[in-house]
PDB file of C-alpha atoms in Angstrom:
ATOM      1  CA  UNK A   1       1.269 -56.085 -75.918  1.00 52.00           C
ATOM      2  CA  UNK A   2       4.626 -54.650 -77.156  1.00 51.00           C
ATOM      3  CA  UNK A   3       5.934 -54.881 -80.335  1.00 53.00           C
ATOM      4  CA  UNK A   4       9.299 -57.461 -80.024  1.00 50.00           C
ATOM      5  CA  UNK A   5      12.563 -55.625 -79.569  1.00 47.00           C
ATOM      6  CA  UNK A   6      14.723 -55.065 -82.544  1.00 43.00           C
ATOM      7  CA  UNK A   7      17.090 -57.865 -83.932  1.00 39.00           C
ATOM      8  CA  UNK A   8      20.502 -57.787 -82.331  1.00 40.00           C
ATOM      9  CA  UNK A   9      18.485 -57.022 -78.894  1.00 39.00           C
ATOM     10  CA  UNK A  10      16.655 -60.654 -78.506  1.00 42.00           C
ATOM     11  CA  UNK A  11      18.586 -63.425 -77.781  1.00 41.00           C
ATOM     12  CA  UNK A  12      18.997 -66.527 -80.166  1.00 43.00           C
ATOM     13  CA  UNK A  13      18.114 -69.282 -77.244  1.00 46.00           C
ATOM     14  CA  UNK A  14      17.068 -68.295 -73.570  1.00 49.00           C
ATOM     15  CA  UNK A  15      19.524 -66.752 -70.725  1.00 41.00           C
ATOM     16  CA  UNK A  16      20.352 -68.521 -68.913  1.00 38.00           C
ATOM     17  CA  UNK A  17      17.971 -69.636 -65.813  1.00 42.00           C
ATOM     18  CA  UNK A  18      15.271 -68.014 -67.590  1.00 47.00           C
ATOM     19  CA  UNK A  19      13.116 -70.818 -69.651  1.00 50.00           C
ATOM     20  CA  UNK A  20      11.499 -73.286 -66.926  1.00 53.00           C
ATOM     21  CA  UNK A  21      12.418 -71.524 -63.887  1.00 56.00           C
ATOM     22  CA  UNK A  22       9.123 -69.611 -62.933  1.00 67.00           C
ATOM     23  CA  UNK A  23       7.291 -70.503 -66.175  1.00 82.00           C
ATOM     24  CA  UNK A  24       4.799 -72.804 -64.333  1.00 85.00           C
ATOM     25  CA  UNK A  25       3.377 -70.629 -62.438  1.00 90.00           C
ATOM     26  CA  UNK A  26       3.289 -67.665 -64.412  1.00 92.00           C
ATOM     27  CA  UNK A  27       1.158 -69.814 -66.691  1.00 92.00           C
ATOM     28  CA  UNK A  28      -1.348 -70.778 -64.149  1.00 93.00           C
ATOM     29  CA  UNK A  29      -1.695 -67.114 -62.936  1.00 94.00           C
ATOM     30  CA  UNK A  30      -2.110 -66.384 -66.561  1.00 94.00           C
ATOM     31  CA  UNK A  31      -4.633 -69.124 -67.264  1.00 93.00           C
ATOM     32  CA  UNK A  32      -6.723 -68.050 -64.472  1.00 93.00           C
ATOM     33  CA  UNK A  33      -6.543 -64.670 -65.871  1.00 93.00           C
ATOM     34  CA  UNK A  34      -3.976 -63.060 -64.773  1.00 93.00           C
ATOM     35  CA  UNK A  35      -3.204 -60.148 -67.661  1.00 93.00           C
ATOM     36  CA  UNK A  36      -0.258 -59.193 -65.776  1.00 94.00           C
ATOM     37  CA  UNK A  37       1.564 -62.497 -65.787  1.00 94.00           C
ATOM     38  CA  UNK A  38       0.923 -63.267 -69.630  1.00 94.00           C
ATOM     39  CA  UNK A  39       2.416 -59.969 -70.359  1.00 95.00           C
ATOM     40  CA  UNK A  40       5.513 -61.500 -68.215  1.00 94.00           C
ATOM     41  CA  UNK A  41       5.319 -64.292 -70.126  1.00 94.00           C
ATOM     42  CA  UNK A  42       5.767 -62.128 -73.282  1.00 94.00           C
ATOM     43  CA  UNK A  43       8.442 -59.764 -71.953  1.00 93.00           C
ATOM     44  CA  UNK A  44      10.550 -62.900 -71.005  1.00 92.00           C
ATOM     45  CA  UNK A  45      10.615 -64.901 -75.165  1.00 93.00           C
ATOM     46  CA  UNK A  46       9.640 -61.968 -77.257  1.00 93.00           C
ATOM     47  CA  UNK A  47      12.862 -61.698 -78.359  1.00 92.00           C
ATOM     48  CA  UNK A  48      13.220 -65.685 -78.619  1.00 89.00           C
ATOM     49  CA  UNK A  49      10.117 -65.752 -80.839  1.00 93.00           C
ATOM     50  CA  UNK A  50      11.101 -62.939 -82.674  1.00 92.00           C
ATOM     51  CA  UNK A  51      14.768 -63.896 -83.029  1.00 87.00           C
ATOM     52  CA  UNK A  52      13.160 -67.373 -84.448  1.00 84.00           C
ATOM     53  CA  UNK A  53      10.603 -65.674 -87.022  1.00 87.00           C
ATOM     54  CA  UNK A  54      13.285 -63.268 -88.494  1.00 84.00           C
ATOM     55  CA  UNK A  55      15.951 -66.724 -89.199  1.00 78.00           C
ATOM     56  CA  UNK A  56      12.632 -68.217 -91.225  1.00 78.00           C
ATOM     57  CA  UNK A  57      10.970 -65.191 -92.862  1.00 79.00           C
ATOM     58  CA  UNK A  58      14.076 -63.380 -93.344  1.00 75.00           C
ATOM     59  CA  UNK A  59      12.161 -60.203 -93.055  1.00 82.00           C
ATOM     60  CA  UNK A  60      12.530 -57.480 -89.953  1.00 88.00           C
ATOM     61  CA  UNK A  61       9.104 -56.269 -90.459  1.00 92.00           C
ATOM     62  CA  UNK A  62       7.688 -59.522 -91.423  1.00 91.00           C
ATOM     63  CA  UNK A  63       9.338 -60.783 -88.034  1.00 92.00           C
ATOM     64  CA  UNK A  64       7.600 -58.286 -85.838  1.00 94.00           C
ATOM     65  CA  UNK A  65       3.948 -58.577 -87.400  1.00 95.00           C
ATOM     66  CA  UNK A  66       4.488 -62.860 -87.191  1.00 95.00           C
ATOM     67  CA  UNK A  67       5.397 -62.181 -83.485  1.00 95.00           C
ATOM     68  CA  UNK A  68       2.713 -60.489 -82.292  1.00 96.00           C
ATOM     69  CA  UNK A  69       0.222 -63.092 -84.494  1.00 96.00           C
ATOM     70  CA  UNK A  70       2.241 -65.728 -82.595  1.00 96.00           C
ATOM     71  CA  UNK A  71       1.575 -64.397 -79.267  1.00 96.00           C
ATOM     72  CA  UNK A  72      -2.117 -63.702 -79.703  1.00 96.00           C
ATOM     73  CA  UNK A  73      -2.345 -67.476 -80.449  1.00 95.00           C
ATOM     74  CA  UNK A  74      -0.176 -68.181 -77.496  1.00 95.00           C
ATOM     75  CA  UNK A  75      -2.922 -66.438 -75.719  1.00 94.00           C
ATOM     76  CA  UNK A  76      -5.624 -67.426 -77.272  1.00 94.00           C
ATOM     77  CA  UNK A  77      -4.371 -71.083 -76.981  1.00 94.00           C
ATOM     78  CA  UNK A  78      -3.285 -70.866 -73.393  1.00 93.00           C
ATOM     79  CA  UNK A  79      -5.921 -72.942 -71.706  1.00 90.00           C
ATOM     80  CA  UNK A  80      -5.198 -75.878 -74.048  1.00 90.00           C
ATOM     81  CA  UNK A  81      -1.679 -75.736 -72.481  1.00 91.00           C
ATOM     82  CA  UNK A  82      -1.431 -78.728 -69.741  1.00 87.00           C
ATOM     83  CA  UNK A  83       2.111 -78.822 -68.570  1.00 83.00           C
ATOM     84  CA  UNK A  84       3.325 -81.963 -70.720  1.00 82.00           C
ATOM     85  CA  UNK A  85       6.204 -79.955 -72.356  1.00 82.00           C
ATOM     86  CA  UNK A  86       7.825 -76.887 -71.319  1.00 86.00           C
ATOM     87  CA  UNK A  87       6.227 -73.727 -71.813  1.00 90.00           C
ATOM     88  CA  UNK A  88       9.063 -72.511 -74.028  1.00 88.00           C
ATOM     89  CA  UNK A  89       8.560 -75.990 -76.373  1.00 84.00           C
ATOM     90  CA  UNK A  90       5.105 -75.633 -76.529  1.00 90.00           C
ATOM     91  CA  UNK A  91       5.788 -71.761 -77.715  1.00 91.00           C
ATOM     92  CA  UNK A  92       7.990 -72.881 -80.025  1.00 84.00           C
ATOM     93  CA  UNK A  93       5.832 -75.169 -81.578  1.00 84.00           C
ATOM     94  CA  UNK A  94       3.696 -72.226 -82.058  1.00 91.00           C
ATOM     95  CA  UNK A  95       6.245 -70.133 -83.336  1.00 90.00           C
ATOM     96  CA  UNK A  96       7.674 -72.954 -85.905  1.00 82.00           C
ATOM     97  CA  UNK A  97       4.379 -73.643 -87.419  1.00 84.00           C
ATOM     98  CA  UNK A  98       2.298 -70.288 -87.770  1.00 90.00           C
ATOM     99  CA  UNK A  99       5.901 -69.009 -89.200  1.00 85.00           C
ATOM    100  CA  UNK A 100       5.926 -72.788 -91.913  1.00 77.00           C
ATOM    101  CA  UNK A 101       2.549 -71.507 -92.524  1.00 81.00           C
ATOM    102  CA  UNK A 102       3.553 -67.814 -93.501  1.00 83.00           C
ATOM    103  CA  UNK A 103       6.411 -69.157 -95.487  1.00 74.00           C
ATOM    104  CA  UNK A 104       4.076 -71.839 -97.509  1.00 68.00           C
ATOM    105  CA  UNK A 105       1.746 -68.767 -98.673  1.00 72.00           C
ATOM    106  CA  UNK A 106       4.768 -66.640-100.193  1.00 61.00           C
ATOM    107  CA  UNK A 107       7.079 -69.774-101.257  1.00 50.00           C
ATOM    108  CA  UNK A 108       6.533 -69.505-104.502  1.00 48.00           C
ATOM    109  CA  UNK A 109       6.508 -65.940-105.147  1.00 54.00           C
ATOM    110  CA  UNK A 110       9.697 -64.317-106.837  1.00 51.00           C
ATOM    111  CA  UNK A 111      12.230 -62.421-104.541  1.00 49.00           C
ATOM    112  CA  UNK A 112      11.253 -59.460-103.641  1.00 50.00           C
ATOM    113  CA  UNK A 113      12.715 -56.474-101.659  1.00 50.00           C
ATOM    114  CA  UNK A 114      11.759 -56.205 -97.635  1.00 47.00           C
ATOM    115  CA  UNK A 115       9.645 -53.687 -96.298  1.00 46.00           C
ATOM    116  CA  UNK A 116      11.482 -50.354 -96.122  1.00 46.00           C
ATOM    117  CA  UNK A 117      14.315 -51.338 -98.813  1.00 45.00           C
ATOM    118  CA  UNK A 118      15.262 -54.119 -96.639  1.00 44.00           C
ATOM    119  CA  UNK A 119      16.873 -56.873 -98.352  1.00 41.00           C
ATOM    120  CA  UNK A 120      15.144 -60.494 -97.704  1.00 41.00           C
ATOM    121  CA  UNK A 121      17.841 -61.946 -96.038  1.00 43.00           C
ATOM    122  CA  UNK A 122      17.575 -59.388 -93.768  1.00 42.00           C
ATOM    123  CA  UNK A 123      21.116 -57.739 -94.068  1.00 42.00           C
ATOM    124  CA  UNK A 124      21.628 -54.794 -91.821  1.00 42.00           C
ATOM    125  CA  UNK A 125      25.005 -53.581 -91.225  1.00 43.00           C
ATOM    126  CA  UNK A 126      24.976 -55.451 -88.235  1.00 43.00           C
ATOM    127  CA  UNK A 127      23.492 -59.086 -88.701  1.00 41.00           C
ATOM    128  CA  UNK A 128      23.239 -61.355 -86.051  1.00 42.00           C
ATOM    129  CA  UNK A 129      25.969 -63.221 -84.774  1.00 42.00           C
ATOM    130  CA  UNK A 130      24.390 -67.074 -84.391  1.00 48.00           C
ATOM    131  CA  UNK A 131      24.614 -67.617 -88.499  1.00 47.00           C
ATOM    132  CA  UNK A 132      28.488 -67.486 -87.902  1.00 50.00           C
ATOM    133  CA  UNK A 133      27.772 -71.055 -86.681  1.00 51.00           C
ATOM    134  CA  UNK A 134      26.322 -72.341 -89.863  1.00 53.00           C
ATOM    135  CA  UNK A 135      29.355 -70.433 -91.737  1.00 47.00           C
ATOM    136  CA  UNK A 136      31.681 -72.847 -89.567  1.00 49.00           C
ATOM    137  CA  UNK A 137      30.384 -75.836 -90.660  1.00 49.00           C
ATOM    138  CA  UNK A 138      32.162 -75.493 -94.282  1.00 49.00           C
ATOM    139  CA  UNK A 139      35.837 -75.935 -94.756  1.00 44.00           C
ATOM    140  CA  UNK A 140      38.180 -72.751 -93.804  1.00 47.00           C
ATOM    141  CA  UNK A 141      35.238 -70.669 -92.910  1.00 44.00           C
ATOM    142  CA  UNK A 142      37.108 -69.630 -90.147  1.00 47.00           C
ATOM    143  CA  UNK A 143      39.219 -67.514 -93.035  1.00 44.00           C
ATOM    144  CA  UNK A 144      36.220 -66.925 -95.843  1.00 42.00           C
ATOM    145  CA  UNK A 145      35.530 -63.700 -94.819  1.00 42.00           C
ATOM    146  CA  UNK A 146      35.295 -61.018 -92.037  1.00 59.00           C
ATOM    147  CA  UNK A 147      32.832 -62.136 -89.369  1.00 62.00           C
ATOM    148  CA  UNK A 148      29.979 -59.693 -90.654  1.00 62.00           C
ATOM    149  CA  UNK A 149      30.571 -60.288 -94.277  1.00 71.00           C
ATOM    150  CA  UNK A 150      30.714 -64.353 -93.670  1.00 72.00           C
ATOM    151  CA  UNK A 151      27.380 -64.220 -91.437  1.00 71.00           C
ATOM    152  CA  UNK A 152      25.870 -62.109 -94.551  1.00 75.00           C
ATOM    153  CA  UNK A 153      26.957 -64.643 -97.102  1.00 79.00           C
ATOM    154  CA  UNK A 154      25.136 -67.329 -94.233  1.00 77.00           C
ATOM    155  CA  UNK A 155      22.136 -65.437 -93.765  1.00 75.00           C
ATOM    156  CA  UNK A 156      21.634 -64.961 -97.510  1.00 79.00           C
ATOM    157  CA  UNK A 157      22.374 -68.603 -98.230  1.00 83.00           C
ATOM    158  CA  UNK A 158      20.060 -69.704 -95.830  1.00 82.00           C
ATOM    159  CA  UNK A 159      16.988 -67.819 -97.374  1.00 79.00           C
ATOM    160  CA  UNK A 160      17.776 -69.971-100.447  1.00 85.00           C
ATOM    161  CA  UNK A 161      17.677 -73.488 -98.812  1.00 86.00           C
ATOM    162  CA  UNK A 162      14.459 -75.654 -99.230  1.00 85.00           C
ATOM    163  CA  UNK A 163      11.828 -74.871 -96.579  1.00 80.00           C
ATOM    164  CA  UNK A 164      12.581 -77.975 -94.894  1.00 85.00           C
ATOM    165  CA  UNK A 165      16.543 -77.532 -94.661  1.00 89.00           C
ATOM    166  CA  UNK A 166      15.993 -74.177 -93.367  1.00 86.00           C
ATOM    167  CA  UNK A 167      13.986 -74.508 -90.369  1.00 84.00           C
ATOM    168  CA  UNK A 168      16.072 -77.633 -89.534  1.00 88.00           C
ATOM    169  CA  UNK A 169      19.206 -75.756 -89.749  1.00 88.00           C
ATOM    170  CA  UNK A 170      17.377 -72.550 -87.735  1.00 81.00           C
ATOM    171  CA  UNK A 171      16.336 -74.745 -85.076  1.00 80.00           C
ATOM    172  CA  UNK A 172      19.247 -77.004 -84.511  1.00 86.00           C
ATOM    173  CA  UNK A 173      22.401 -74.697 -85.206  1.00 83.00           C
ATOM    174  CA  UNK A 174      20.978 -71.329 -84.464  1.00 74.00           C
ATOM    175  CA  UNK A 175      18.466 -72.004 -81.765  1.00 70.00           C
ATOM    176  CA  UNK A 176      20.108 -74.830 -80.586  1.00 77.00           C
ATOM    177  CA  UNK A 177      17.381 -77.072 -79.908  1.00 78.00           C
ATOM    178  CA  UNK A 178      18.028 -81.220 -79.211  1.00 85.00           C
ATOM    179  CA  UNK A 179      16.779 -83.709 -81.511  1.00 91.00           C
ATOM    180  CA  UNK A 180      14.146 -84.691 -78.999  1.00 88.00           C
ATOM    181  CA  UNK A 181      12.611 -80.870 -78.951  1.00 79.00           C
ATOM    182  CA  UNK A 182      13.099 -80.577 -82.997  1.00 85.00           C
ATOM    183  CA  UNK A 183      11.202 -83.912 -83.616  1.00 86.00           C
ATOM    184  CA  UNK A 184       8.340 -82.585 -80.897  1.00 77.00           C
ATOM    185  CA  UNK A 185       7.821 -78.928 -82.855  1.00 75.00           C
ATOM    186  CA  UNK A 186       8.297 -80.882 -86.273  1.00 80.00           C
ATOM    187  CA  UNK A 187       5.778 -83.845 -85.613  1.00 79.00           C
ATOM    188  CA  UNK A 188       8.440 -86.160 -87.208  1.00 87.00           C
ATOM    189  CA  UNK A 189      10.646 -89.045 -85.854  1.00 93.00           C
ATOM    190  CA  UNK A 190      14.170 -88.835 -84.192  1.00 94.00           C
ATOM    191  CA  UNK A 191      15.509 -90.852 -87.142  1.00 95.00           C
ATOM    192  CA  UNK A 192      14.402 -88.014 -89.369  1.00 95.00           C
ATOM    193  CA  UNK A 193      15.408 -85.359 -87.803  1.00 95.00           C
ATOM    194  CA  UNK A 194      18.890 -86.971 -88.227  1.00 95.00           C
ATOM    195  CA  UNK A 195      18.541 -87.406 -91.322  1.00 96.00           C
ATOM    196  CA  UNK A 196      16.985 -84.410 -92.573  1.00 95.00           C
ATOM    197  CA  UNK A 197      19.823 -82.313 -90.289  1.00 94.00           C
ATOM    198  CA  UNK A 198      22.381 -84.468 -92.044  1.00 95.00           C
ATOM    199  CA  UNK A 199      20.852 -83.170 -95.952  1.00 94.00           C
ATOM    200  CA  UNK A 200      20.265 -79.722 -95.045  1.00 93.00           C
ATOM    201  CA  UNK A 201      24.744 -79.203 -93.899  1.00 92.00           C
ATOM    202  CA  UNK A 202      25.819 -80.965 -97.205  1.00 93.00           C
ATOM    203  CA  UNK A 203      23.426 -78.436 -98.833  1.00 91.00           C
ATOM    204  CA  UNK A 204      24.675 -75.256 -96.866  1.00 90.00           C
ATOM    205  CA  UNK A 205      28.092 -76.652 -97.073  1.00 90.00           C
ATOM    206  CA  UNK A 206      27.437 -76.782-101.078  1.00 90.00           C
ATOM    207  CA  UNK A 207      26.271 -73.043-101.160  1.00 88.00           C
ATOM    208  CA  UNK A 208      29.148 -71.976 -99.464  1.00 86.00           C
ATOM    209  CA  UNK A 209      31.545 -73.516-101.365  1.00 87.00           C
ATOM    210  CA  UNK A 210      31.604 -70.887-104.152  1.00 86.00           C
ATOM    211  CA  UNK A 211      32.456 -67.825-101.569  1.00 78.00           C
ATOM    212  CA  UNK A 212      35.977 -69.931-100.561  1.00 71.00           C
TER     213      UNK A 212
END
């Protein structure tokens, strides 16, 4: 299986025409054994899943490792899988809960630097462009900063929201998910994911407001 492709090179949500379209039946080749079309499978949302991972670990290397675990229980899961979502829902669901579970071991540990020097927000000199659409939510974003120093002011603000604000935010206004799919991967209620949504942008919106 190949290690996901570096940030910047996966896509935040799927191209277009690419989640649903063949997925069925790439699944039922895979289920029946097909190596060939599970490695499709992979090729098509490892940069989804991986995309997903970094926005909640906040970690390039802790991103790749999660993605491969994530994948191996795709795999290992894949008979379980009857059709009553989409493929890329059920993944997600994967995805969203083996990374809660990674995040719930380290919570409570102090900041630390990345892997390599790497900060934990992941900061490159490059970071990816989807944050810019949390930046937007607070007033005059649109003149805070320069595009990459605004999305690294996001980024870093993000990795200090509440574990529940966070992976609301990541799916909803990075991912892009609807209510219906965040309440499905969460397990909660439509009301709450409303709710919750509605918390976690007057808390983002309050940890911007020092960087007008």
């Amino acid at each position: 299986m190949q290690r996901p492709a570096a940030a910047g090179a996966g896509s935040a949500v799927p191209p277009a025409g690419m989640a649903g379209d063949e997925d069925p039946g790439l699944v039922d080749r895979a289920q029946a054994g097909d190596a060939g079309a599970f490695e499709t499978l992979v090729r098509r949302y490892q940069g989804w899943v991986f995309t997903l991972a970094l926005r909640m670990v906040g970690d390039r290397a802790e991103a790749e490792d999660l993605a491969q675990e994530i994948f191996l229980k795709a795999y290992r899961g894949l008979k379980r899988f009857r059709g009553a979502s989409r493929f890329s829902t059920w993944l997600y669901s994967i995805t969203s809960h083996h990374c809660l579970n990674h995040l719930k071991a380290r919570w409570r540990q102090p900041p630390r630097q990345g892997r390599g020097g790497e900060r934990p927000d992941g900061g490159g000199d490059d970071p990816p462009a989807p944050v810019d659409r949390l930046a937007d939510e607070a007033p005059r974003a649109d003149v805070l900063l320069e595009r990459a120093d605004r999305a690294r002011i996001v980024q870093a603000e993000l990795a200090h929201l509440t574990r529940e604000h966070r992976i609301i935010l990541v799916l909803r206004e990075i991912q892009g998910l609807s209510y219906e799919e965040i309440a499905q991967i969460l397990g909660v209620e439509l009301g709450t994911v409303r709710s919750r949504l509605h918390r976690a942008r007057m808390e983002m919106k309050a940890r911007l407001a020092p960087h007008l």
